Amino acid sequence: MANSSLPSDNITALCVDKNNNIWIGTNNGVARYGSGGWKIYNTTNSKLPENLIRCIAVDKSNDVWIGTTQALTRFKDNK
């Protein structure tokens, strides 16, 4: 973590969307890396129900689905 913007060294999920953004799930939230740099999502700055990410997938509409043990969350247009 000291040499990256990842919220945790424990990577639990990985996915690339149609815009070539890399979505990285960790046990402390989600990191998105793309042309705009790093963006971190967690329970304090998004509607994620918890920070422990179990899976990430992208659908045909390029919506990103993030699964935790509590719920499934959809990111549409990065919101």
CSV table of N, CA, C and O in Angstrom, one decimal:
chain,number,residue,atom,x,y,z
A,1,MET,N,0.8,-1.2,0.0
A,1,MET,CA,0.0,0.0,0.0
A,1,MET,C,0.8,1.3,0.0
A,1,MET,O,0.4,2.3,-0.5
A,2,ALA,N,2.0,1.2,0.6
A,2,ALA,CA,2.8,2.4,0.7
A,2,ALA,C,3.2,2.9,-0.7
A,2,ALA,O,3.5,4.1,-0.9
A,3,ASN,N,3.3,2.1,-1.7
A,3,ASN,CA,3.7,2.6,-3.0
A,3,ASN,C,2.6,2.5,-4.0
A,3,ASN,O,2.8,2.6,-5.2
A,4,SER,N,1.3,2.4,-3.6
A,4,SER,CA,0.2,2.5,-4.5
A,4,SER,C,-1.0,3.2,-3.8
A,4,SER,O,-0.9,3.5,-2.6
A,5,SER,N,-2.0,3.4,-4.6
A,5,SER,CA,-3.2,4.0,-4.1
A,5,SER,C,-4.3,3.0,-3.6
A,5,SER,O,-5.4,3.4,-3.3
A,6,LEU,N,-4.0,1.8,-3.7
A,6,LEU,CA,-4.9,0.7,-3.3
A,6,LEU,C,-5.3,0.9,-1.8
A,6,LEU,O,-4.4,1.2,-1.0
A,7,PRO,N,-6.6,0.7,-1.5
A,7,PRO,CA,-7.0,0.9,-0.1
A,7,PRO,C,-6.5,-0.3,0.8
A,7,PRO,O,-6.5,-0.2,2.0
A,8,SER,N,-6.1,-1.4,0.1
A,8,SER,CA,-5.6,-2.5,0.9
A,8,SER,C,-4.7,-3.4,0.0
A,8,SER,O,-4.9,-3.4,-1.3
A,9,ASP,N,-3.7,-4.1,0.5
A,9,ASP,CA,-2.9,-5.0,-0.3
A,9,ASP,C,-3.6,-6.3,-0.6
A,9,ASP,O,-3.2,-7.1,-1.4
A,10,ASN,N,-4.8,-6.6,0.1
A,10,ASN,CA,-5.5,-7.8,-0.1
A,10,ASN,C,-6.5,-7.6,-1.2
A,10,ASN,O,-7.6,-7.1,-1.0
A,11,ILE,N,-6.2,-8.0,-2.4
A,11,ILE,CA,-7.1,-7.9,-3.6
A,11,ILE,C,-8.0,-9.1,-3.7
A,11,ILE,O,-7.6,-10.2,-3.6
A,12,THR,N,-9.3,-8.8,-3.7
A,12,THR,CA,-10.3,-9.8,-3.7
A,12,THR,C,-11.1,-10.0,-5.0
A,12,THR,O,-11.8,-11.0,-5.3
A,13,ALA,N,-11.0,-9.0,-5.9
A,13,ALA,CA,-11.7,-9.0,-7.2
A,13,ALA,C,-11.0,-8.0,-8.2
A,13,ALA,O,-10.4,-7.0,-7.7
A,14,LEU,N,-11.2,-8.3,-9.5
A,14,LEU,CA,-10.5,-7.5,-10.5
A,14,LEU,C,-11.4,-7.6,-11.7
A,14,LEU,O,-11.8,-8.6,-12.1
A,15,CYS,N,-11.6,-6.4,-12.4
A,15,CYS,CA,-12.4,-6.3,-13.6
A,15,CYS,C,-12.0,-5.1,-14.4
A,15,CYS,O,-11.5,-4.1,-13.8
A,16,VAL,N,-12.2,-5.2,-15.7
A,16,VAL,CA,-11.9,-4.1,-16.6
A,16,VAL,C,-13.2,-3.7,-17.3
A,16,VAL,O,-13.8,-4.6,-17.9
A,17,ASP,N,-13.6,-2.5,-17.3
A,17,ASP,CA,-14.8,-2.1,-18.0
A,17,ASP,C,-14.5,-1.7,-19.5
A,17,ASP,O,-13.4,-1.8,-19.9
A,18,LYS,N,-15.5,-1.3,-20.2
A,18,LYS,CA,-15.4,-1.0,-21.6
A,18,LYS,C,-14.6,0.2,-21.9
A,18,LYS,O,-14.2,0.4,-23.0
A,19,ASN,N,-14.4,1.1,-20.9
A,19,ASN,CA,-13.6,2.3,-21.1
A,19,ASN,C,-12.1,2.0,-20.6
A,19,ASN,O,-11.3,3.0,-20.4
A,20,ASN,N,-11.8,0.7,-20.4
A,20,ASN,CA,-10.4,0.3,-19.9
A,20,ASN,C,-10.1,0.8,-18.5
A,20,ASN,O,-8.9,0.9,-18.2
A,21,ASN,N,-11.1,1.1,-17.7
A,21,ASN,CA,-10.9,1.4,-16.3
A,21,ASN,C,-10.7,0.1,-15.6
A,21,ASN,O,-11.4,-0.9,-15.9
A,22,ILE,N,-9.7,0.0,-14.7
A,22,ILE,CA,-9.5,-1.2,-14.0
A,22,ILE,C,-10.1,-1.0,-12.6
A,22,ILE,O,-9.8,-0.1,-11.9
A,23,TRP,N,-11.0,-2.0,-12.3
A,23,TRP,CA,-11.7,-2.0,-11.0
A,23,TRP,C,-11.1,-3.0,-10.1
A,23,TRP,O,-11.0,-4.2,-10.5
A,24,ILE,N,-10.6,-2.6,-8.9
A,24,ILE,CA,-9.9,-3.5,-8.0
A,24,ILE,C,-10.7,-3.6,-6.7
A,24,ILE,O,-10.8,-2.6,-6.0
A,25,GLY,N,-11.2,-4.7,-6.4
A,25,GLY,CA,-11.9,-4.9,-5.1
A,25,GLY,C,-10.9,-5.4,-4.0
A,25,GLY,O,-10.0,-6.2,-4.3
A,26,THR,N,-11.0,-4.8,-2.9
A,26,THR,CA,-10.1,-5.2,-1.7
A,26,THR,C,-11.0,-5.5,-0.5
A,26,THR,O,-12.2,-5.4,-0.5
A,27,ASN,N,-10.3,-5.8,0.6
A,27,ASN,CA,-11.0,-5.9,1.9
A,27,ASN,C,-11.2,-4.6,2.6
A,27,ASN,O,-11.7,-4.6,3.7
A,28,ASN,N,-10.9,-3.5,1.9
A,28,ASN,CA,-11.1,-2.2,2.4
A,28,ASN,C,-11.7,-1.2,1.4
A,28,ASN,O,-11.4,0.0,1.4
A,29,GLY,N,-12.5,-1.7,0.5
A,29,GLY,CA,-13.1,-0.9,-0.5
A,29,GLY,C,-12.7,-1.2,-2.0
A,29,GLY,O,-12.1,-2.2,-2.2
A,30,VAL,N,-13.0,-0.3,-2.9
A,30,VAL,CA,-12.8,-0.5,-4.3
A,30,VAL,C,-11.9,0.6,-4.8
A,30,VAL,O,-12.1,1.8,-4.5
A,31,ALA,N,-10.9,0.3,-5.7
A,31,ALA,CA,-10.1,1.3,-6.3
A,31,ALA,C,-10.4,1.2,-7.8
A,31,ALA,O,-10.5,0.1,-8.4
A,32,ARG,N,-10.6,2.3,-8.5
A,32,ARG,CA,-10.7,2.4,-9.9
A,32,ARG,C,-9.5,3.1,-10.5
A,32,ARG,O,-9.2,4.2,-10.1
A,33,TYR,N,-8.9,2.5,-11.5
A,33,TYR,CA,-7.8,3.2,-12.1
A,33,TYR,C,-8.0,3.3,-13.6
A,33,TYR,O,-8.4,2.4,-14.3
A,34,GLY,N,-7.9,4.6,-14.1
A,34,GLY,CA,-8.1,4.8,-15.5
A,34,GLY,C,-7.4,6.1,-15.9
A,34,GLY,O,-6.5,6.5,-15.2
A,35,SER,N,-7.8,6.7,-17.0
A,35,SER,CA,-7.1,7.8,-17.5
A,35,SER,C,-7.1,9.0,-16.6
A,35,SER,O,-6.2,9.9,-16.6
A,36,GLY,N,-8.1,9.1,-15.7
A,36,GLY,CA,-8.1,10.2,-14.7
A,36,GLY,C,-7.4,9.9,-13.4
A,36,GLY,O,-7.4,10.6,-12.5
A,37,GLY,N,-6.7,8.7,-13.4
A,37,GLY,CA,-5.9,8.4,-12.2
A,37,GLY,C,-6.7,7.5,-11.3
A,37,GLY,O,-7.6,6.8,-11.7
A,38,TRP,N,-6.4,7.5,-10.0
A,38,TRP,CA,-7.0,6.6,-9.0
A,38,TRP,C,-8.3,7.3,-8.4
A,38,TRP,O,-8.3,8.5,-8.2
A,39,LYS,N,-9.3,6.5,-8.2
A,39,LYS,CA,-10.5,6.9,-7.4
A,39,LYS,C,-10.8,5.7,-6.5
A,39,LYS,O,-10.9,4.6,-6.9
A,40,ILE,N,-11.0,6.0,-5.2
A,40,ILE,CA,-11.3,5.0,-4.2
A,40,ILE,C,-12.7,5.2,-3.7
A,40,ILE,O,-13.2,6.3,-3.5
A,41,TYR,N,-13.4,4.1,-3.7
A,41,TYR,CA,-14.8,4.0,-3.1
A,41,TYR,C,-14.8,3.2,-1.9
A,41,TYR,O,-14.2,2.1,-1.9
A,42,ASN,N,-15.5,3.7,-0.9
A,42,ASN,CA,-15.7,2.9,0.3
A,42,ASN,C,-17.0,3.3,1.0
A,42,ASN,O,-17.7,4.1,0.4
A,43,THR,N,-17.2,2.8,2.2
A,43,THR,CA,-18.5,3.1,2.9
A,43,THR,C,-18.6,4.6,3.3
A,43,THR,O,-19.7,5.1,3.5
A,44,THR,N,-17.5,5.3,3.3
A,44,THR,CA,-17.6,6.7,3.7
A,44,THR,C,-17.9,7.7,2.6
A,44,THR,O,-18.4,8.8,2.8
A,45,ASN,N,-17.6,7.3,1.3
A,45,ASN,CA,-17.8,8.2,0.2
A,45,ASN,C,-18.7,7.6,-0.9
A,45,ASN,O,-18.7,8.2,-2.0
A,46,SER,N,-19.3,6.5,-0.6
A,46,SER,CA,-20.2,5.9,-1.6
A,46,SER,C,-21.3,5.2,-0.9
A,46,SER,O,-21.4,5.1,0.3
A,47,LYS,N,-22.2,4.5,-1.7
A,47,LYS,CA,-23.3,3.7,-1.1
A,47,LYS,C,-22.9,2.3,-0.9
A,47,LYS,O,-23.8,1.4,-0.8
A,48,LEU,N,-21.6,1.9,-0.9
A,48,LEU,CA,-21.2,0.6,-0.7
A,48,LEU,C,-21.7,0.2,0.7
A,48,LEU,O,-21.5,0.9,1.7
A,49,PRO,N,-22.3,-1.0,0.9
A,49,PRO,CA,-22.8,-1.4,2.2
A,49,PRO,C,-21.7,-1.8,3.2
A,49,PRO,O,-21.9,-1.8,4.4
A,50,GLU,N,-20.6,-2.2,2.6
A,50,GLU,CA,-19.5,-2.6,3.4
A,50,GLU,C,-18.2,-2.5,2.6
A,50,GLU,O,-18.3,-2.4,1.3
A,51,ASN,N,-17.0,-2.5,3.2
A,51,ASN,CA,-15.8,-2.4,2.5
A,51,ASN,C,-15.2,-3.7,2.0
A,51,ASN,O,-14.3,-3.7,1.1
A,52,LEU,N,-15.6,-4.8,2.5
A,52,LEU,CA,-15.1,-6.1,2.0
A,52,LEU,C,-15.8,-6.5,0.7
A,52,LEU,O,-17.0,-6.8,0.7
A,53,ILE,N,-15.0,-6.4,-0.4
A,53,ILE,CA,-15.5,-6.7,-1.7
A,53,ILE,C,-15.3,-8.1,-2.1
A,53,ILE,O,-14.2,-8.6,-1.9
A,54,ARG,N,-16.4,-8.8,-2.5
A,54,ARG,CA,-16.3,-10.2,-2.9
A,54,ARG,C,-16.1,-10.4,-4.4
A,54,ARG,O,-15.5,-11.3,-4.8
A,55,CYS,N,-16.8,-9.6,-5.2
A,55,CYS,CA,-16.7,-9.8,-6.7
A,55,CYS,C,-17.1,-8.4,-7.4
A,55,CYS,O,-17.7,-7.6,-6.8
A,56,ILE,N,-16.6,-8.3,-8.6
A,56,ILE,CA,-16.9,-7.2,-9.5
A,56,ILE,C,-17.1,-7.7,-10.9
A,56,ILE,O,-16.4,-8.6,-11.4
A,57,ALA,N,-18.2,-7.2,-11.5
A,57,ALA,CA,-18.5,-7.6,-12.9
A,57,ALA,C,-19.0,-6.3,-13.7
A,57,ALA,O,-19.5,-5.4,-13.1
A,58,VAL,N,-18.9,-6.4,-15.0
A,58,VAL,CA,-19.4,-5.3,-15.8
A,58,VAL,C,-20.4,-5.9,-16.8
A,58,VAL,O,-20.2,-6.9,-17.4
A,59,ASP,N,-21.6,-5.2,-16.9
A,59,ASP,CA,-22.6,-5.7,-17.8
A,59,ASP,C,-22.5,-5.1,-19.2
A,59,ASP,O,-21.6,-4.3,-19.5
A,60,LYS,N,-23.4,-5.4,-20.1
A,60,LYS,CA,-23.4,-4.9,-21.5
A,60,LYS,C,-23.5,-3.4,-21.6
A,60,LYS,O,-23.1,-2.8,-22.5
A,61,SER,N,-24.2,-2.8,-20.6
A,61,SER,CA,-24.3,-1.4,-20.6
A,61,SER,C,-23.1,-0.6,-19.9
A,61,SER,O,-23.2,0.6,-19.8
A,62,ASN,N,-22.1,-1.4,-19.6
A,62,ASN,CA,-20.9,-0.9,-18.9
A,62,ASN,C,-21.2,-0.4,-17.5
A,62,ASN,O,-20.4,0.4,-16.9
A,63,ASP,N,-22.3,-0.9,-16.9
A,63,ASP,CA,-22.5,-0.6,-15.5
A,63,ASP,C,-21.6,-1.6,-14.7
A,63,ASP,O,-21.5,-2.8,-15.1
A,64,VAL,N,-21.0,-1.2,-13.6
A,64,VAL,CA,-20.2,-2.0,-12.8
A,64,VAL,C,-21.0,-2.5,-11.6
A,64,VAL,O,-21.6,-1.7,-10.9
A,65,TRP,N,-21.0,-3.8,-11.4
A,65,TRP,CA,-21.7,-4.4,-10.3
A,65,TRP,C,-20.6,-4.9,-9.3
A,65,TRP,O,-19.7,-5.6,-9.6
A,66,ILE,N,-20.8,-4.5,-8.0
A,66,ILE,CA,-19.9,-4.8,-6.9
A,66,ILE,C,-20.6,-5.6,-5.9
A,66,ILE,O,-21.6,-5.2,-5.3
A,67,GLY,N,-20.1,-6.8,-5.6
A,67,GLY,CA,-20.8,-7.7,-4.6
A,67,GLY,C,-20.0,-7.7,-3.3
A,67,GLY,O,-18.8,-7.8,-3.3
A,68,THR,N,-20.8,-7.6,-2.2
A,68,THR,CA,-20.2,-7.8,-0.9
A,68,THR,C,-21.0,-8.9,-0.2
A,68,THR,O,-21.9,-9.5,-0.8
A,69,THR,N,-20.7,-9.2,1.0
A,69,THR,CA,-21.5,-10.2,1.7
A,69,THR,C,-22.9,-9.7,2.1
A,69,THR,O,-23.8,-10.5,2.4
A,70,GLN,N,-23.1,-8.4,2.1
A,70,GLN,CA,-24.3,-7.8,2.5
A,70,GLN,C,-25.3,-7.5,1.3
A,70,GLN,O,-26.5,-7.5,1.5
A,71,ALA,N,-24.7,-7.1,0.2
A,71,ALA,CA,-25.5,-6.6,-0.9
A,71,ALA,C,-24.8,-6.6,-2.2
A,71,ALA,O,-23.6,-6.8,-2.3
A,72,LEU,N,-25.5,-6.3,-3.3
A,72,LEU,CA,-25.0,-6.1,-4.6
A,72,LEU,C,-25.2,-4.6,-5.0
A,72,LEU,O,-26.4,-4.1,-4.9
A,73,THR,N,-24.2,-3.9,-5.4
A,73,THR,CA,-24.3,-2.5,-5.6
A,73,THR,C,-23.9,-2.2,-7.1
A,73,THR,O,-23.0,-2.8,-7.6
A,74,ARG,N,-24.7,-1.4,-7.7
A,74,ARG,CA,-24.4,-1.0,-9.1
A,74,ARG,C,-23.8,0.4,-9.2
A,74,ARG,O,-24.4,1.3,-8.7
A,75,PHE,N,-22.7,0.5,-9.9
A,75,PHE,CA,-22.1,1.8,-10.3
A,75,PHE,C,-22.5,2.1,-11.7
A,75,PHE,O,-22.1,1.4,-12.6
A,76,LYS,N,-23.3,3.2,-11.9
A,76,LYS,CA,-23.7,3.6,-13.2
A,76,LYS,C,-23.1,5.0,-13.4
A,76,LYS,O,-23.4,5.9,-12.6
A,77,ASP,N,-22.3,5.2,-14.5
A,77,ASP,CA,-21.6,6.4,-14.7
A,77,ASP,C,-20.8,6.8,-13.5
A,77,ASP,O,-20.7,8.0,-13.2
A,78,ASN,N,-20.2,5.8,-12.9
A,78,ASN,CA,-19.3,6.0,-11.7
A,78,ASN,C,-20.0,6.7,-10.5
A,78,ASN,O,-19.4,7.4,-9.7
A,79,LYS,N,-21.3,6.4,-10.4
A,79,LYS,CA,-22.1,6.9,-9.3
A,79,LYS,C,-22.8,5.8,-8.6
A,79,LYS,O,-23.1,4.8,-9.2
